[in-house]
JSON list of C-alpha atoms in Angstrom, two decimals:
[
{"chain": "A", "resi": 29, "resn": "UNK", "atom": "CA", "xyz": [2.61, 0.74, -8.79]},
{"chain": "A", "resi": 30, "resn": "UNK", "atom": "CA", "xyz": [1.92, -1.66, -12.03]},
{"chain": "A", "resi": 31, "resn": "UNK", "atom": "CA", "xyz": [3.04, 1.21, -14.15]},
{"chain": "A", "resi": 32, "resn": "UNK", "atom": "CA", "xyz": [6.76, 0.16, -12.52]},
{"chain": "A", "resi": 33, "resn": "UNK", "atom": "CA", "xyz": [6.91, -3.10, -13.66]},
{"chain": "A", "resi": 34, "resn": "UNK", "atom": "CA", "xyz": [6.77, -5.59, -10.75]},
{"chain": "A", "resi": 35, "resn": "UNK", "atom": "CA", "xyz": [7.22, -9.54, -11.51]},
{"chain": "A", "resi": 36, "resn": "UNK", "atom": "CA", "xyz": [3.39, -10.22, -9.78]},
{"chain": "A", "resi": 37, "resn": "UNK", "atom": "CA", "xyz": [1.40, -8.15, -7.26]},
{"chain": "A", "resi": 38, "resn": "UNK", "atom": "CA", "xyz": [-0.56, -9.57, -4.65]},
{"chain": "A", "resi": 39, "resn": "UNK", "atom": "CA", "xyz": [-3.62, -8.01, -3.46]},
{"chain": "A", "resi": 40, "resn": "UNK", "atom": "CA", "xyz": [-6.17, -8.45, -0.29]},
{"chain": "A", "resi": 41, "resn": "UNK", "atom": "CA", "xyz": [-9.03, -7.34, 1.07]},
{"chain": "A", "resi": 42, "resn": "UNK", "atom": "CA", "xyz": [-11.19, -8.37, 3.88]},
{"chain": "A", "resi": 43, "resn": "UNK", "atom": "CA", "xyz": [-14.30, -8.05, 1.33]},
{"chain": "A", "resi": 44, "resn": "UNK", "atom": "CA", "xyz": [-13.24, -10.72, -1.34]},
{"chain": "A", "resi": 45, "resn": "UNK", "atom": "CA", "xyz": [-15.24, -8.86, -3.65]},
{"chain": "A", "resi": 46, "resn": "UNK", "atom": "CA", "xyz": [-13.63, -5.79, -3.34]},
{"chain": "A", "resi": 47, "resn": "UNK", "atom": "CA", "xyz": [-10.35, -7.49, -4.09]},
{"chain": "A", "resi": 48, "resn": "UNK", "atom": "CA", "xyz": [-11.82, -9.23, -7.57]},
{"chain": "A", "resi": 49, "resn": "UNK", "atom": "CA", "xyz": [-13.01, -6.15, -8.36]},
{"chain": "A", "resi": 50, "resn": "UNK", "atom": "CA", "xyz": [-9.50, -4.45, -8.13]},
{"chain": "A", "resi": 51, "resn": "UNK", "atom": "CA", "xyz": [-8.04, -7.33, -9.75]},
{"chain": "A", "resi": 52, "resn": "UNK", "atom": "CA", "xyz": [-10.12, -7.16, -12.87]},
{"chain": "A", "resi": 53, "resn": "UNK", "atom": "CA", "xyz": [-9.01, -3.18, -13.45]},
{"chain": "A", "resi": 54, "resn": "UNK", "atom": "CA", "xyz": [-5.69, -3.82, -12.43]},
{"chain": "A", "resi": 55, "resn": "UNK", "atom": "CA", "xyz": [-5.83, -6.43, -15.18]},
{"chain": "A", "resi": 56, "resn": "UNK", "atom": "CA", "xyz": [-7.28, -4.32, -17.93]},
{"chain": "A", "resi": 57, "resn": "UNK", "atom": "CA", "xyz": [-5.17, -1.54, -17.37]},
{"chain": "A", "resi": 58, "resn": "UNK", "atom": "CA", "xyz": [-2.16, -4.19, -17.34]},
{"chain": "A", "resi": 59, "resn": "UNK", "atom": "CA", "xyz": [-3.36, -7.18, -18.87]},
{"chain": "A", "resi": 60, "resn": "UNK", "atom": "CA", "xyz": [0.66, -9.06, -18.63]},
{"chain": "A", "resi": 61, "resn": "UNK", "atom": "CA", "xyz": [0.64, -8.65, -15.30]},
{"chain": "A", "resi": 62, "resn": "UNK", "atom": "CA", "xyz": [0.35, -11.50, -12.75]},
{"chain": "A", "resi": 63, "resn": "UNK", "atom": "CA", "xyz": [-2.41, -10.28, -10.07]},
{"chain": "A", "resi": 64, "resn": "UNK", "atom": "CA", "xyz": [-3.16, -12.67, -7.67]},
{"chain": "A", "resi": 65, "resn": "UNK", "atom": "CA", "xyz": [-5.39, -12.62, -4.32]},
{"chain": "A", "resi": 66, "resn": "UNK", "atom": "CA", "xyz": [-3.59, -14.07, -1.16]},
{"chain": "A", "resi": 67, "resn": "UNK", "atom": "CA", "xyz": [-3.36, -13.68, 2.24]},
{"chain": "A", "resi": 68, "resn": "UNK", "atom": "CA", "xyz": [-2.62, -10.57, 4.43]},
{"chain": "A", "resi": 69, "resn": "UNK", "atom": "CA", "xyz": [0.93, -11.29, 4.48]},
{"chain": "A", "resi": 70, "resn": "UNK", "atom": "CA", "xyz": [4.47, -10.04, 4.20]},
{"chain": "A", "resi": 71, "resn": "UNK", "atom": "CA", "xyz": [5.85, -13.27, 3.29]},
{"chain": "A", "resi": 72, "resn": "UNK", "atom": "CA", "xyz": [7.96, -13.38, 0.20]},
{"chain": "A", "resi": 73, "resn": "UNK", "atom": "CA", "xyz": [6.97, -9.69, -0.40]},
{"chain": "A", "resi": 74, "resn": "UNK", "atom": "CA", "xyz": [9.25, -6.91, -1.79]},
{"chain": "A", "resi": 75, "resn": "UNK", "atom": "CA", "xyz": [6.79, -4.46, -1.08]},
{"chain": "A", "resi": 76, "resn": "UNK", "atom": "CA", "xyz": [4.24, -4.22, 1.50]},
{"chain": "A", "resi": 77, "resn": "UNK", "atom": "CA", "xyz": [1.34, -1.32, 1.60]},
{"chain": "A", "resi": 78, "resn": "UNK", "atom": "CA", "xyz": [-0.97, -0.96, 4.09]},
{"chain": "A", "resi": 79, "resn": "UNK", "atom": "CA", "xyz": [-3.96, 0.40, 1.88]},
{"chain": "A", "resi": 80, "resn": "UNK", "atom": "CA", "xyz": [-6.66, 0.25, 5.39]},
{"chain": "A", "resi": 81, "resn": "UNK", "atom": "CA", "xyz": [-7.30, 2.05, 8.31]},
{"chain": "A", "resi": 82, "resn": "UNK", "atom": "CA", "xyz": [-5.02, -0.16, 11.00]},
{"chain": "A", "resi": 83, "resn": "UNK", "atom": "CA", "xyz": [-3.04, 2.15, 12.47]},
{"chain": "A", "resi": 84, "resn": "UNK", "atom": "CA", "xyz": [-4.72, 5.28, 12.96]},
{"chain": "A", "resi": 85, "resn": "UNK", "atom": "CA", "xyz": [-4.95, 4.43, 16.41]},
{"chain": "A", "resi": 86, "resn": "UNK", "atom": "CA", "xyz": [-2.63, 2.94, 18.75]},
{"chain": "A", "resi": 87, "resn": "UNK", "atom": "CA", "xyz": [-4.44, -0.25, 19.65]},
{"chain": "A", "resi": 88, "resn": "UNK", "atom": "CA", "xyz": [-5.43, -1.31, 16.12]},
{"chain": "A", "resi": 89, "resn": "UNK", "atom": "CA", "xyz": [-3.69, -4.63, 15.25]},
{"chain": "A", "resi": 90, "resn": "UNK", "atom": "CA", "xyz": [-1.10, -4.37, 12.92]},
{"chain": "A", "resi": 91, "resn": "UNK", "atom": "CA", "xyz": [-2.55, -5.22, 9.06]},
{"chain": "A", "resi": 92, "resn": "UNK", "atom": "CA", "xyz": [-0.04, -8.30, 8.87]},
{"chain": "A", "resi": 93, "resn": "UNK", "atom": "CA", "xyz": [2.57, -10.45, 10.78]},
{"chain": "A", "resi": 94, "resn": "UNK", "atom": "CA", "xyz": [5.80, -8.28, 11.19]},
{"chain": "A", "resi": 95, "resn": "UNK", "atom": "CA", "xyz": [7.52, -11.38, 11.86]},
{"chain": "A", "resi": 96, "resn": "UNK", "atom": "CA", "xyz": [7.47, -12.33, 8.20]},
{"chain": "A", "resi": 97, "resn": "UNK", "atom": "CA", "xyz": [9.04, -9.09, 6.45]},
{"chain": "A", "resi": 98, "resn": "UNK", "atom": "CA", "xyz": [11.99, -9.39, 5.13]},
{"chain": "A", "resi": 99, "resn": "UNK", "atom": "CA", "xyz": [14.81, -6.37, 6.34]},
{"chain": "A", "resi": 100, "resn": "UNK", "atom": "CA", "xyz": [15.35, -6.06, 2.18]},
{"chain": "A", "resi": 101, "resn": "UNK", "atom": "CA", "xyz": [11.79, -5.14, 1.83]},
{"chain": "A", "resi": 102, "resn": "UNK", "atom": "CA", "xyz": [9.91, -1.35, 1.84]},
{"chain": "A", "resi": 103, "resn": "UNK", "atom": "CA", "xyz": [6.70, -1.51, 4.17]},
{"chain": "A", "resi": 104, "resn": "UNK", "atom": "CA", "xyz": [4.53, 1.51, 3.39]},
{"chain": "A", "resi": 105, "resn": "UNK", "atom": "CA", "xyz": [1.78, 2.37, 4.90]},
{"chain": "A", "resi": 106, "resn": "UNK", "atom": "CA", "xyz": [-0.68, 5.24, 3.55]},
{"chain": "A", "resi": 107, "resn": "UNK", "atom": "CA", "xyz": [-2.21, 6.24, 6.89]},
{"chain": "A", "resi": 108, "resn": "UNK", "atom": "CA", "xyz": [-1.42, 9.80, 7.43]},
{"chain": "A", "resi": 109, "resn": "UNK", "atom": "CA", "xyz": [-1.88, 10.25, 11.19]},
{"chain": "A", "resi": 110, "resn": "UNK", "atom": "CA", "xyz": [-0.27, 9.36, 13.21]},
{"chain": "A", "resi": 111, "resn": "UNK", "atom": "CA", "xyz": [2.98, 9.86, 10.92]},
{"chain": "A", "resi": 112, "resn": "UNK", "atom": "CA", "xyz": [4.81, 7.05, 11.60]},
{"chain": "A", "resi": 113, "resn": "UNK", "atom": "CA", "xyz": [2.40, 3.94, 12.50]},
{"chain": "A", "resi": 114, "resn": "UNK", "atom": "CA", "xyz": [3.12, 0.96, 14.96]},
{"chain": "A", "resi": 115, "resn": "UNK", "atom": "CA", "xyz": [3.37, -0.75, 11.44]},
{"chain": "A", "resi": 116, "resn": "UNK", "atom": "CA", "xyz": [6.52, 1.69, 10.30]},
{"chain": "A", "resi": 117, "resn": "UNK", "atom": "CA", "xyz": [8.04, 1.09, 13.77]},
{"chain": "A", "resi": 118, "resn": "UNK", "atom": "CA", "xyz": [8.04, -2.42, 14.21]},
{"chain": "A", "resi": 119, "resn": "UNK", "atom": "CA", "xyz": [8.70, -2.63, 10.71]},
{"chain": "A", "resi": 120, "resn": "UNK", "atom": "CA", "xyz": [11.89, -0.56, 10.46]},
{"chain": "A", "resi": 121, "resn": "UNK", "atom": "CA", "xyz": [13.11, -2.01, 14.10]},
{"chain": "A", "resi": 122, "resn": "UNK", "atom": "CA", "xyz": [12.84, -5.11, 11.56]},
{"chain": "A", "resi": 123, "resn": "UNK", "atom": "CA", "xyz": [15.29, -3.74, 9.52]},
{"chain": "A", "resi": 124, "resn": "UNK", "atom": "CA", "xyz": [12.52, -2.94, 6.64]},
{"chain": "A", "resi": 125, "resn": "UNK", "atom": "CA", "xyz": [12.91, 0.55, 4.55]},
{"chain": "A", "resi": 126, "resn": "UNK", "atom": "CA", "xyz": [10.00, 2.53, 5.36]},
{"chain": "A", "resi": 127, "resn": "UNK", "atom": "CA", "xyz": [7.41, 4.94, 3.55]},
{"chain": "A", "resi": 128, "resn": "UNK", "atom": "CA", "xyz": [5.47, 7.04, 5.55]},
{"chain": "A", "resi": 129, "resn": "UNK", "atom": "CA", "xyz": [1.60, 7.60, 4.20]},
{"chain": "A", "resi": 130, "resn": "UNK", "atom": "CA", "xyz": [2.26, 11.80, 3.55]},
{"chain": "A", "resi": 131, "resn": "UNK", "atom": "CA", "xyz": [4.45, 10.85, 0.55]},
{"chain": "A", "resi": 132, "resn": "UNK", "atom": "CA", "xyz": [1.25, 9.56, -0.79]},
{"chain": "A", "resi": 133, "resn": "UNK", "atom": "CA", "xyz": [-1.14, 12.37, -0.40]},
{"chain": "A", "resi": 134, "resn": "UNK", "atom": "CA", "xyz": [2.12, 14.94, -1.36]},
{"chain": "A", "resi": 135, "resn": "UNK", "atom": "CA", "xyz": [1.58, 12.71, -4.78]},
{"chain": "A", "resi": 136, "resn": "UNK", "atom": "CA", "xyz": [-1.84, 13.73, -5.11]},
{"chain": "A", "resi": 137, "resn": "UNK", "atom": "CA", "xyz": [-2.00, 17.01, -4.68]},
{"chain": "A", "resi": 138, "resn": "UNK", "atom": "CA", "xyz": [-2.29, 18.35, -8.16]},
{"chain": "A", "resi": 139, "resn": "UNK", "atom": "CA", "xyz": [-4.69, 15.50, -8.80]},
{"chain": "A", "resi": 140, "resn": "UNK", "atom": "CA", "xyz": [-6.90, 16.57, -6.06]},
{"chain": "A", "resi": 141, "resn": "UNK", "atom": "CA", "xyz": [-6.51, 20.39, -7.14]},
{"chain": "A", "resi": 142, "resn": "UNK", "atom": "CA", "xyz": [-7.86, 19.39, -10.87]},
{"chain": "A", "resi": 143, "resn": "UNK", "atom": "CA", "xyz": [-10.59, 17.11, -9.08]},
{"chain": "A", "resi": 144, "resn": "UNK", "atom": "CA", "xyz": [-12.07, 19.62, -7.13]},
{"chain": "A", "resi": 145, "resn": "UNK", "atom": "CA", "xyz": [-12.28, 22.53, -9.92]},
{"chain": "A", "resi": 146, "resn": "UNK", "atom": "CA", "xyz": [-9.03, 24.28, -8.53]},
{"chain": "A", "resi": 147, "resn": "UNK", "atom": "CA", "xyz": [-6.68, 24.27, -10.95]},
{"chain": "A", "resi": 148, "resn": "UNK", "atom": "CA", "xyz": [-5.27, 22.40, -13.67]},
{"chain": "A", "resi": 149, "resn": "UNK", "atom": "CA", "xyz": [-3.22, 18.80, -12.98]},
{"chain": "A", "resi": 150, "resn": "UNK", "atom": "CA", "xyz": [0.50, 19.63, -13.15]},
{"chain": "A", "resi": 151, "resn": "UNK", "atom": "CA", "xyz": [2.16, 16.96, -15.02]}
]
């Protein structure tokens, strides 16, 4: 996602740790970018990902307030089953584009072939 360009990203993590820790190689990889740690929020957001496991089942709370996305925004969320989350639902019923988590793992494939001694990476 740096690789496009974005004005700032904004990253959390329940484990503050974790999050500093994917700050720092976000920043060496992409040292002009503005990464900041915030809140679990959609607020002000042009892009929302749900990187966790809320969702997989249907009485997992939702990974932020759906109140606060914005229907110009894309809320993606990388959990592959069920297909489309509470999260995409309410989220689209918002008025929100949506990206489903499959797209994701489709984009991985040939990484995962190379990974695993299968193949070579397609580029």
């Amino acid at each position: 996602m740096a690789d496009e360009s974005p004005s700032s990203v904004t990253l959390y993590d329940t484990d503050m740790s974790a999050s500093e820790a994917l700050r720092a190689s976000v920043h060496a990889e992409h040292p002009t970018l503005t990464v900041e740690l915030g809140p679990p929020t959609a607020k002000g957001q042009d892009v929302s990902i749900n990187c966790t496991s809320l969702g997989m089942h249907a009485d997992d709370p939702l990974p932020f307030d759906i109140s606060e996305i914005s229907p110009s925004s894309l809320v993606v969320d990388i959990v592959l089953k069920p297909a489309v989350t509470r999260l995409l639902e309410q989220s689209a019923k918002a008025g929100a584009s949506t990206h489903q988590g499959l797209f994701m793992l489709s984009g991985q494939i040939s990484a995962l072939v190379e990974f695993f001694g299968c193949g070579k990476r397609i580029r």
